[in-house]
Amino acid sequence: MTATAPKGRLLRGGRAVARAVGVWIAVTGALRLLDVLLPGFRMTHWWQPAVCALLLGLLAAVVWPLVMRIAYPLAFLTFGIFGFLLLGAGTLAVFRTVPGVEVAGFRTAVTVTLGMAAVGALISSLLAVDEDEIFFRRAARRRRRTPAGETAVPGVLFLQIDGLGYDTVRRAIRDGDMPTFAAWLAEDSHSFTRWHTDWSSQTGASVCGILHGSNHDILGFRWYEKDRDHVMACAHPADAAEIERRHSDGRGLLSGDGASRGNLFSGDAAHVSLTMSSIPVLVPKKLLRRHRDRLGAGYYAYFANPVNALRTFAVALVDVFREISASVRQRRAGVVPRIPRGGWYPLARPGTTVIARDIVVSAILGDMLAGRPVVYADFLGYDEVAHHSGIERFDTLSVLRSIDQQIARLHRASRLAPRRYHVVALSDHGQTQGQAFSQRFGETIEAYVGRLCGGSPPPAAASSGKRRQAESWQINAALAEATKSGGLIARRLRARVEDAECAEDRPRTTSGSPGAVTRVAPGVVAVVSGHLAMVSFTEHEGRVELETIEREFPDLLPSLVDHPGVGFLLVRSGEFGPVVLGRDGLHRLATNVVIGEDPLLPYGPHAADLIRRVDTFPHCADVMINSRYVPDSDQASPFETHVGSHGGLGGPQQRGFVVHPRELRFPGEVVGAEALHRVFRGWLAELGHPEPAGAPVSEVVA
């Protein structure tokens, strides 16, 4: 961690006044220019531009933040356009109150509004008083006011790049796609190492383990619980809260006034935003914890500045065109693997890659300004685009470069905050690329299992598989938090969040209604999570043994192990205990006896231990299916319609990374998210953070 602060470009003395005067003069000049160039807009007296510029400044400073409190949900959905339409209406009202100003109509007023916001952004850039510079100025003032020694204990920023594997990071550093990481390593200020995920290599298991120190019984991003006839989904608010309730002891990584930004779980943080387990409008009160942050405060603070809104809108618009261009280029070049990327996806993608990213960064700046001891934030954009484009395609690496830029911003800010901060970058898992199972073999794994178990063939559309936007949960969390009111539109938007995990190809109903989980065949439920599929037989209580499955569904296991898209199965034998079955051999986990070729050889030295652990989970499925990984091509076929995917064992998906300051020691090989939690907890203790005390769960009072 470098102690010296970067050279700023702040104006010396009277900064706020200089900025206000500069913007006022610029807006006055812009209004004069628009008077000449814009048809339908005319000012007849010399004094009108100056007066209108003053009134528009008051409108943006006072009225805009109030408007955004009401209009945020629609502004979010329209990348800020709706907010500018409302501000345009205010601009029209201002012009019509000034005698002699002629405005043709609403369209002209909106054009003037956009022009004024653009001028404000330009002046802020020229005077270096943008969001970062404002943060630096406030931080410097707060440092001067902070008594010596009061913030001697350094804080820690844990910045997670979702889905970015160790192997991809190495190549990105080498090729110049992550210059911030490259600079850290070149300066010898940070170390770069890897860690091994659990069998369930996905955000739910990893983040719960990292933040709460336990991911016991989390089988996938979604899994079936036979005793409740319910499909748990990490991206469903009520389920996320239930998962956190099961694993939290009040002593999470972020307990003690920490902050959770953009995560599935809170880590017992006192300050949360875009956190799925902490959405009061969708989570039962008995599952909620008390948080001090006002709901949606981070969004309002960010979008209250029209310059931020305009900048985010412009970058989001560029991202839409980038997605469309990348999709067209893949189709024209015949790139394989690829998936359909049309429909609403080009418009939905910037919600994760731009809007949520900017809000999270803004919230972290606020956390540093407040001197919070530890912050954990998730940057989801890379994972989302890698699912649809590929793990190292050009547009995916473009998103990765933008995240690297934001980490550089936060690193600069950390050196000027009221307390010192260590910056730690990490991932929750990697991704393994390959052509989707349904594309290679013409049907989904659920349909295949259903057919083998005597179910009716699904319609052709369902059999071909659908693209699942499992990693767009940050957008859903933002919509849910932003629509906390009880109006009609808010209720409809919250219903969309509830339905996000309830599509036709997902065996789940709204709120997980008992007894309504879809069967792929009579008495058979199949649930998929990336490279993992789980089959449960609902007519039997508890774990169904191998011998019973062979008797009741004689074609199922032989057909699965012989399928070219299946790597191995985990089943429980009444005679031998947990057994891993492959095409050319089996592995008895209880005795480590291998007959034939060990089916776990391609999956690394930790595979047996990780699978043995999952076999002990109370809700372990009757048949656990892992996709086939081919080391020669470094590919596997996911059971969801993705290009880059994860969720099981096989290849880069099981190798996460950690980039950390050298003074924070990293042990040898770290296997599992719970072990990584212990490493991070040790760092906090080493830095002098107090040991967290257990805290009882408290309900949020409406």
Coordinates of C-alpha atoms in Angstrom, one line a residue, residues 228-670:
R228 CA -40.3 -29.0 1.5
D229 CA -40.9 -29.9 -2.1
H230 CA -39.2 -26.6 -2.9
V231 CA -36.5 -25.4 -5.2
M232 CA -34.1 -23.0 -3.5
A233 CA -32.7 -20.3 -5.7
C234 CA -29.9 -18.0 -4.5
A235 CA -31.2 -15.2 -6.8
H236 CA -34.6 -15.3 -5.2
P237 CA -34.9 -12.7 -2.3
A238 CA -36.7 -14.9 0.2
D239 CA -34.5 -17.9 -0.5
A240 CA -31.3 -15.8 -0.2
A241 CA -32.6 -14.5 3.2
E242 CA -33.3 -18.1 4.3
I243 CA -29.8 -19.2 3.2
E244 CA -28.3 -16.4 5.2
R245 CA -30.4 -17.3 8.2
R246 CA -29.1 -20.8 8.1
H247 CA -25.5 -19.8 7.9
S248 CA -25.1 -16.6 9.8
D249 CA -24.0 -16.5 13.4
G250 CA -23.9 -12.7 13.5
R251 CA -20.0 -12.9 13.2
G252 CA -19.7 -12.6 9.5
L253 CA -16.7 -11.0 7.7
L254 CA -18.5 -7.6 7.5
S255 CA -19.9 -7.5 11.1
G256 CA -18.8 -4.5 13.1
D257 CA -20.0 -1.7 10.9
G258 CA -18.9 -3.2 7.5
A259 CA -20.6 -2.7 4.2
S260 CA -22.0 -5.1 1.6
R261 CA -22.4 -3.8 -1.9
G262 CA -23.9 -5.8 -4.8
N263 CA -23.8 -9.1 -3.1
L264 CA -26.1 -12.1 -2.7
F265 CA -25.6 -12.1 1.1
S266 CA -24.8 -9.4 3.7
G267 CA -22.0 -11.0 5.7
D268 CA -23.7 -9.4 8.7
A269 CA -22.9 -5.9 7.4
A270 CA -24.6 -2.9 9.0
H271 CA -24.7 -1.1 5.6
V272 CA -26.1 -2.9 2.5
S273 CA -27.2 -2.1 -1.0
L274 CA -28.0 -4.3 -4.0
T275 CA -27.8 -7.2 -1.6
M276 CA -30.3 -9.9 -2.4
S277 CA -30.8 -11.3 1.1
S278 CA -31.7 -7.9 2.5
I279 CA -34.6 -6.6 0.5
P280 CA -37.4 -5.7 2.9
V281 CA -40.1 -5.5 0.3
L282 CA -39.6 -9.1 -0.8
V283 CA -38.2 -10.9 2.2
P284 CA -40.3 -12.0 5.2
K285 CA -39.8 -9.9 8.3
K286 CA -38.7 -12.9 10.3
L287 CA -35.7 -13.4 8.0
L288 CA -34.5 -9.8 7.9
R289 CA -31.8 -8.3 10.0
R290 CA -31.8 -4.7 11.1
H291 CA -29.7 -2.4 8.9
R292 CA -29.1 1.3 9.5
D293 CA -28.9 2.4 5.8
R294 CA -31.9 4.0 4.3
L295 CA -33.1 1.8 1.5
G296 CA -31.9 2.9 -1.9
A297 CA -29.7 5.7 -0.4
G298 CA -26.8 4.7 -2.7
Y299 CA -28.9 5.0 -5.8
Y300 CA -30.3 8.4 -4.9
A301 CA -26.9 9.8 -3.9
Y302 CA -25.5 8.7 -7.3
F303 CA -28.3 9.8 -9.6
A304 CA -29.0 13.0 -7.7
N305 CA -26.2 14.4 -9.8
P306 CA -27.4 15.0 -13.4
V307 CA -23.8 14.7 -14.6
N308 CA -23.6 11.1 -13.2
A309 CA -27.0 10.3 -14.8
L310 CA -25.9 11.6 -18.2
R311 CA -22.5 9.9 -18.1
T312 CA -24.1 6.6 -17.1
F313 CA -26.7 6.9 -19.8
A314 CA -24.0 7.6 -22.4
V315 CA -21.8 4.7 -21.3
A316 CA -24.9 2.4 -21.2
L317 CA -25.9 3.4 -24.7
V318 CA -22.3 2.5 -25.9
D319 CA -22.6 -0.8 -24.2
V320 CA -25.9 -1.6 -26.0
F321 CA -24.2 -1.0 -29.3
R322 CA -21.1 -3.0 -28.3
E323 CA -23.3 -6.0 -27.4
I324 CA -25.2 -5.8 -30.7
S325 CA -22.0 -5.4 -32.7
A326 CA -20.3 -8.4 -30.9
S327 CA -23.3 -10.6 -31.4
V328 CA -23.4 -9.8 -35.1
R329 CA -19.7 -10.4 -35.5
Q330 CA -20.0 -13.8 -33.9
R331 CA -22.8 -14.8 -36.2
R332 CA -21.1 -13.6 -39.3
A333 CA -17.8 -15.3 -38.4
G334 CA -19.6 -18.6 -37.4
V335 CA -18.0 -18.5 -34.0
V336 CA -18.6 -21.7 -32.0
P337 CA -19.6 -22.0 -29.2
R338 CA -22.1 -19.2 -29.2
I339 CA -25.7 -18.7 -28.0
P340 CA -28.6 -16.5 -29.2
R341 CA -28.2 -13.0 -27.7
G342 CA -31.2 -11.1 -29.1
G343 CA -34.5 -10.0 -27.6
W344 CA -34.2 -7.7 -24.6
Y345 CA -30.7 -8.8 -23.6
P346 CA -28.8 -6.0 -25.3
L347 CA -30.9 -3.5 -23.3
A348 CA -30.6 -5.5 -20.1
R349 CA -26.9 -6.0 -20.2
P350 CA -25.9 -2.4 -19.3
G351 CA -27.9 -2.8 -16.1
T352 CA -25.1 -5.0 -14.8
T353 CA -22.1 -3.9 -16.8
V354 CA -22.6 -0.1 -16.4
I355 CA -25.4 1.0 -14.0
A356 CA -25.0 -1.4 -11.2
R357 CA -21.2 -1.1 -11.5
D358 CA -21.3 2.7 -11.2
I359 CA -23.7 2.6 -8.3
V360 CA -21.5 0.1 -6.4
V361 CA -18.4 2.2 -7.0
S362 CA -20.2 5.3 -5.8
A363 CA -21.3 3.5 -2.7
I364 CA -17.7 2.3 -2.0
L365 CA -16.4 5.8 -2.2
G366 CA -19.0 6.8 0.4
D367 CA -18.0 3.9 2.6
M368 CA -14.4 5.0 2.5
L369 CA -15.4 8.6 3.2
A370 CA -17.3 7.3 6.2
G371 CA -14.2 5.3 7.3
R372 CA -16.0 1.9 7.4
P373 CA -13.6 -0.8 8.5
V374 CA -14.3 -3.4 5.8
V375 CA -16.2 -3.4 2.5
Y376 CA -17.1 -6.3 0.3
A377 CA -18.4 -5.6 -3.2
D378 CA -19.2 -7.7 -6.2
F379 CA -18.6 -6.5 -9.8
L380 CA -20.9 -8.7 -11.9
G381 CA -20.4 -7.4 -15.4
Y382 CA -17.6 -9.8 -16.5
D383 CA -19.5 -12.9 -15.4
E384 CA -22.7 -11.8 -17.2
V385 CA -21.0 -11.1 -20.5
A386 CA -18.8 -14.2 -20.3
H387 CA -21.9 -16.3 -20.0
H388 CA -23.2 -14.9 -23.3
S389 CA -20.1 -14.2 -25.3
G390 CA -17.3 -16.3 -23.9
I391 CA -14.6 -16.1 -21.3
E392 CA -12.0 -14.3 -23.4
R393 CA -13.9 -12.9 -26.4
F394 CA -13.0 -9.3 -27.3
D395 CA -16.2 -7.7 -25.9
T396 CA -15.8 -9.7 -22.6
L397 CA -12.3 -8.4 -22.2
S398 CA -13.6 -4.9 -22.9
V399 CA -15.9 -5.2 -19.8
L400 CA -12.9 -6.6 -17.8
R401 CA -10.9 -3.5 -18.8
S402 CA -13.7 -1.2 -17.5
I403 CA -13.8 -3.0 -14.2
D404 CA -10.0 -2.7 -13.9
Q405 CA -10.4 1.0 -14.4
Q406 CA -12.9 1.2 -11.6
I407 CA -10.6 -0.7 -9.3
A408 CA -7.9 1.8 -10.2
R409 CA -10.2 4.6 -9.2
L410 CA -11.0 3.0 -5.8
H411 CA -7.3 2.3 -5.2
R412 CA -6.5 6.0 -5.8
A413 CA -9.3 7.0 -3.4
S414 CA -8.2 4.5 -0.8
R415 CA -4.9 6.4 -0.5
L416 CA -6.7 9.6 0.5
A417 CA -9.5 8.3 2.6
P418 CA -9.8 9.3 6.3
R419 CA -8.3 5.9 7.3
R420 CA -5.8 3.8 5.4
Y421 CA -7.2 1.0 3.2
H422 CA -5.8 -2.2 1.8
V423 CA -7.3 -3.2 -1.5
V424 CA -7.8 -6.9 -2.1
A425 CA -9.2 -8.1 -5.5
L426 CA -10.6 -11.6 -5.8
S427 CA -13.0 -13.8 -7.7
D428 CA -15.6 -16.2 -6.4
H429 CA -14.9 -18.8 -9.1
G430 CA -13.8 -19.0 -12.7
Q431 CA -15.6 -20.2 -15.9
T432 CA -15.2 -23.1 -18.2
Q433 CA -16.1 -22.6 -21.8
G434 CA -18.0 -25.0 -24.1
Q435 CA -21.0 -25.6 -26.3
A436 CA -24.2 -25.9 -24.3
F437 CA -25.5 -29.5 -23.6
S438 CA -28.8 -28.7 -25.3
Q439 CA -27.1 -27.3 -28.4
R440 CA -24.7 -30.3 -28.8
F441 CA -27.3 -33.0 -28.1
G442 CA -30.6 -31.5 -29.1
E443 CA -32.3 -31.6 -25.7
T444 CA -31.7 -30.4 -22.2
I445 CA -30.4 -32.6 -19.4
E446 CA -33.8 -32.3 -17.7
A447 CA -35.6 -33.5 -20.8
Y448 CA -33.1 -36.4 -21.2
V449 CA -33.6 -37.5 -17.5
G450 CA -37.3 -37.2 -17.9
R451 CA -37.3 -39.4 -21.0
L452 CA -35.2 -42.0 -19.3
C453 CA -37.6 -42.1 -16.4
G454 CA -40.7 -42.5 -18.5
G455 CA -41.8 -38.9 -18.7
S456 CA -43.5 -37.4 -21.8
P457 CA -41.2 -35.7 -24.3
P458 CA -41.3 -31.9 -23.8
P459 CA -42.3 -29.5 -26.6
A460 CA -39.5 -28.8 -29.1
A461 CA -39.0 -25.2 -27.8
A462 CA -38.5 -26.4 -24.2
S463 CA -36.2 -29.3 -25.3
S464 CA -33.9 -26.9 -27.1
G465 CA -33.0 -25.1 -23.9
K466 CA -33.3 -21.4 -23.0
R467 CA -30.7 -18.8 -22.1
R468 CA -30.8 -18.3 -18.4
Q469 CA -29.8 -14.9 -17.0
A470 CA -28.9 -16.3 -13.6
E471 CA -26.2 -13.7 -13.0
S472 CA -28.6 -10.7 -13.6
W473 CA -29.7 -10.8 -10.0
Q474 CA -28.0 -7.4 -9.2
I475 CA -30.5 -5.8 -11.5
N476 CA -33.4 -7.5 -9.8
A477 CA -32.0 -6.4 -6.4
A478 CA -31.8 -2.8 -7.6
L479 CA -35.4 -2.9 -9.0
A480 CA -36.7 -4.4 -5.8
E481 CA -35.0 -1.9 -3.5
A482 CA -35.9 1.0 -5.8
T483 CA -39.6 0.0 -5.9
K484 CA -40.3 -0.1 -2.2
S485 CA -43.5 1.9 -2.5
G486 CA -46.9 0.2 -2.6
G487 CA -48.1 1.7 -5.9
L488 CA -49.3 -0.2 -9.0
I489 CA -46.0 0.2 -10.9
A490 CA -43.9 -0.7 -7.9
R491 CA -46.0 -3.9 -7.3
R492 CA -45.7 -4.9 -11.0
L493 CA -41.9 -4.4 -10.9
R494 CA -41.6 -6.4 -7.7
A495 CA -43.6 -9.1 -9.3
R496 CA -41.0 -9.2 -12.1
V497 CA -38.3 -9.8 -9.5
E498 CA -40.3 -12.6 -7.9
D499 CA -40.7 -14.2 -11.3
A500 CA -37.1 -13.9 -12.3
E501 CA -36.4 -17.5 -11.1
C502 CA -39.7 -18.8 -12.3
A503 CA -39.4 -19.3 -16.1
E504 CA -40.9 -22.2 -17.9
D505 CA -37.6 -24.1 -18.0
R506 CA -37.0 -23.7 -14.2
P507 CA -38.8 -26.1 -11.8
R508 CA -39.9 -23.4 -9.4
T509 CA -43.1 -21.4 -8.8
T510 CA -43.5 -17.9 -7.5
S511 CA -42.5 -17.9 -3.8
G512 CA -41.7 -21.6 -4.1
S513 CA -45.3 -22.7 -3.4
P514 CA -45.2 -26.2 -1.8
G515 CA -46.3 -29.1 -3.9
A516 CA -46.0 -27.2 -7.2
V517 CA -42.4 -28.0 -8.3
T518 CA -42.4 -29.2 -11.9
R519 CA -41.7 -33.0 -12.4
V520 CA -39.8 -34.1 -15.5
A521 CA -41.4 -37.5 -15.1
P522 CA -43.8 -38.9 -12.5
G523 CA -42.1 -38.6 -9.1
V524 CA -38.8 -37.1 -10.6
V525 CA -37.4 -33.6 -10.2
A526 CA -34.4 -32.4 -12.1
V527 CA -32.7 -29.1 -11.3
V528 CA -29.6 -27.7 -13.1
S529 CA -26.9 -25.2 -12.0
G530 CA -24.3 -24.6 -14.7
H531 CA -22.2 -27.7 -15.0
L532 CA -24.2 -29.5 -12.3
A533 CA -27.5 -31.3 -12.6
M534 CA -29.4 -32.8 -9.6
V535 CA -32.1 -35.5 -9.9
S536 CA -34.4 -36.3 -7.0
F537 CA -37.1 -39.0 -6.6
T538 CA -40.0 -37.5 -4.7
E539 CA -41.9 -40.7 -4.0
H540 CA -39.1 -41.7 -1.5
E541 CA -38.2 -40.0 1.7
G542 CA -34.5 -39.1 2.2
R543 CA -31.7 -40.2 0.0
V544 CA -32.6 -42.9 -2.5
E545 CA -30.0 -45.6 -2.8
L546 CA -28.3 -46.9 -6.0
E547 CA -29.9 -50.2 -5.7
T548 CA -33.4 -48.7 -5.6
I549 CA -32.7 -46.4 -8.6
E550 CA -31.5 -49.4 -10.6
R551 CA -34.7 -51.3 -9.8
E552 CA -37.2 -48.6 -10.5
F553 CA -35.4 -46.8 -13.3
P554 CA -33.1 -49.4 -14.9
D555 CA -32.2 -47.3 -17.9
L556 CA -31.3 -44.1 -16.1
L557 CA -27.8 -44.7 -14.6
P558 CA -26.4 -46.7 -17.6
S559 CA -27.6 -44.1 -20.1
L560 CA -26.2 -41.2 -18.0
V561 CA -22.7 -42.6 -17.6
D562 CA -22.5 -43.5 -21.3
H563 CA -23.7 -40.0 -22.4
P564 CA -20.8 -38.0 -24.0
G565 CA -21.9 -34.9 -22.2
V566 CA -21.8 -36.4 -18.7
G567 CA -18.5 -36.6 -16.8
F568 CA -19.5 -38.5 -13.7
L569 CA -22.4 -39.2 -11.3
L570 CA -22.5 -39.3 -7.5
V571 CA -25.0 -41.8 -6.0
R572 CA -25.3 -43.5 -2.6
S573 CA -25.0 -47.3 -2.5
G574 CA -26.5 -49.3 0.4
E575 CA -23.6 -51.6 0.3
F576 CA -20.6 -49.3 -0.6
G577 CA -21.7 -45.8 0.5
P578 CA -21.1 -42.9 -1.8
V579 CA -19.9 -44.0 -5.3
V580 CA -18.8 -41.9 -8.2
L581 CA -19.7 -43.5 -11.5
G582 CA -18.0 -42.8 -14.9
R583 CA -18.1 -44.3 -18.3
D584 CA -15.0 -46.5 -17.8
G585 CA -14.8 -46.9 -14.0
L586 CA -16.0 -46.1 -10.6
H587 CA -14.6 -44.6 -7.4
R588 CA -16.0 -45.7 -3.9
L589 CA -15.4 -42.6 -1.8
A590 CA -15.8 -44.4 1.6
T591 CA -12.8 -46.7 0.9
N592 CA -11.1 -44.9 -2.0
V593 CA -11.3 -48.2 -4.0
V594 CA -11.2 -47.5 -7.8
I595 CA -12.4 -50.1 -10.3
G596 CA -11.3 -49.4 -13.9
E597 CA -10.4 -45.9 -14.8
D598 CA -10.9 -43.3 -12.0
P599 CA -13.7 -41.0 -13.3
L600 CA -12.3 -38.1 -11.1
L601 CA -8.8 -38.0 -12.7
P602 CA -9.6 -35.0 -15.1
Y603 CA -11.1 -33.0 -12.2
G604 CA -8.0 -32.5 -10.0
P605 CA -6.6 -33.9 -6.8
H606 CA -9.3 -32.3 -4.5
A607 CA -12.3 -33.7 -6.4
A608 CA -12.8 -36.8 -4.2
D609 CA -12.7 -34.8 -0.9
L610 CA -15.1 -32.1 -2.3
I611 CA -17.6 -34.6 -3.5
R612 CA -17.3 -36.6 -0.3
R613 CA -18.3 -33.5 1.6
V614 CA -21.3 -32.8 -0.6
D615 CA -22.5 -36.4 0.0
T616 CA -23.0 -35.5 3.6
F617 CA -25.3 -32.6 2.9
P618 CA -28.9 -33.1 4.1
H619 CA -30.4 -32.1 0.8
C620 CA -27.9 -33.8 -1.5
A621 CA -29.8 -35.0 -4.5
D622 CA -30.3 -38.7 -5.2
V623 CA -28.2 -38.4 -8.4
M624 CA -25.6 -35.6 -8.8
I625 CA -24.5 -35.2 -12.4
N626 CA -21.3 -33.3 -13.4
S627 CA -20.7 -32.3 -17.0
R628 CA -17.9 -33.9 -18.9
Y629 CA -14.7 -31.9 -19.0
V630 CA -12.1 -32.5 -21.8
P631 CA -8.6 -31.5 -20.7
D632 CA -7.2 -31.5 -24.2
S633 CA -9.6 -28.8 -25.4
D634 CA -10.2 -27.3 -21.9
Q635 CA -13.9 -27.3 -22.6
A636 CA -17.1 -28.7 -21.0
S637 CA -20.7 -28.5 -22.0
P638 CA -22.8 -26.7 -19.4
F639 CA -26.4 -27.9 -18.7
E640 CA -27.6 -24.3 -19.0
T641 CA -27.5 -22.4 -22.3
H642 CA -24.3 -20.4 -21.7
V643 CA -21.0 -20.1 -23.5
G644 CA -18.8 -19.6 -20.4
S645 CA -20.3 -21.3 -17.4
H646 CA -19.5 -22.7 -13.9
G647 CA -21.2 -24.5 -11.0
G648 CA -19.3 -27.8 -11.0
L649 CA -15.9 -29.3 -11.4
G650 CA -13.8 -29.3 -14.5
G651 CA -11.2 -26.8 -15.8
P652 CA -10.9 -23.0 -15.1
Q653 CA -14.3 -22.8 -13.3
Q654 CA -12.7 -24.3 -10.2
R655 CA -9.8 -21.9 -10.0
G656 CA -10.5 -18.5 -8.4
F657 CA -7.8 -15.8 -7.7
V658 CA -6.8 -13.4 -5.0
V659 CA -4.6 -10.3 -5.6
H660 CA -3.6 -9.0 -2.2
P661 CA -1.0 -6.6 -0.6
R662 CA 2.2 -8.4 0.1
E663 CA 2.1 -7.6 3.8
L664 CA -1.0 -9.7 4.1
R665 CA 0.3 -13.3 4.1
F666 CA -1.5 -15.9 2.1
P667 CA -1.1 -19.6 3.2
G668 CA -0.3 -22.5 0.9
E669 CA -3.1 -24.0 -1.1
V670 CA -6.6 -22.8 -0.1

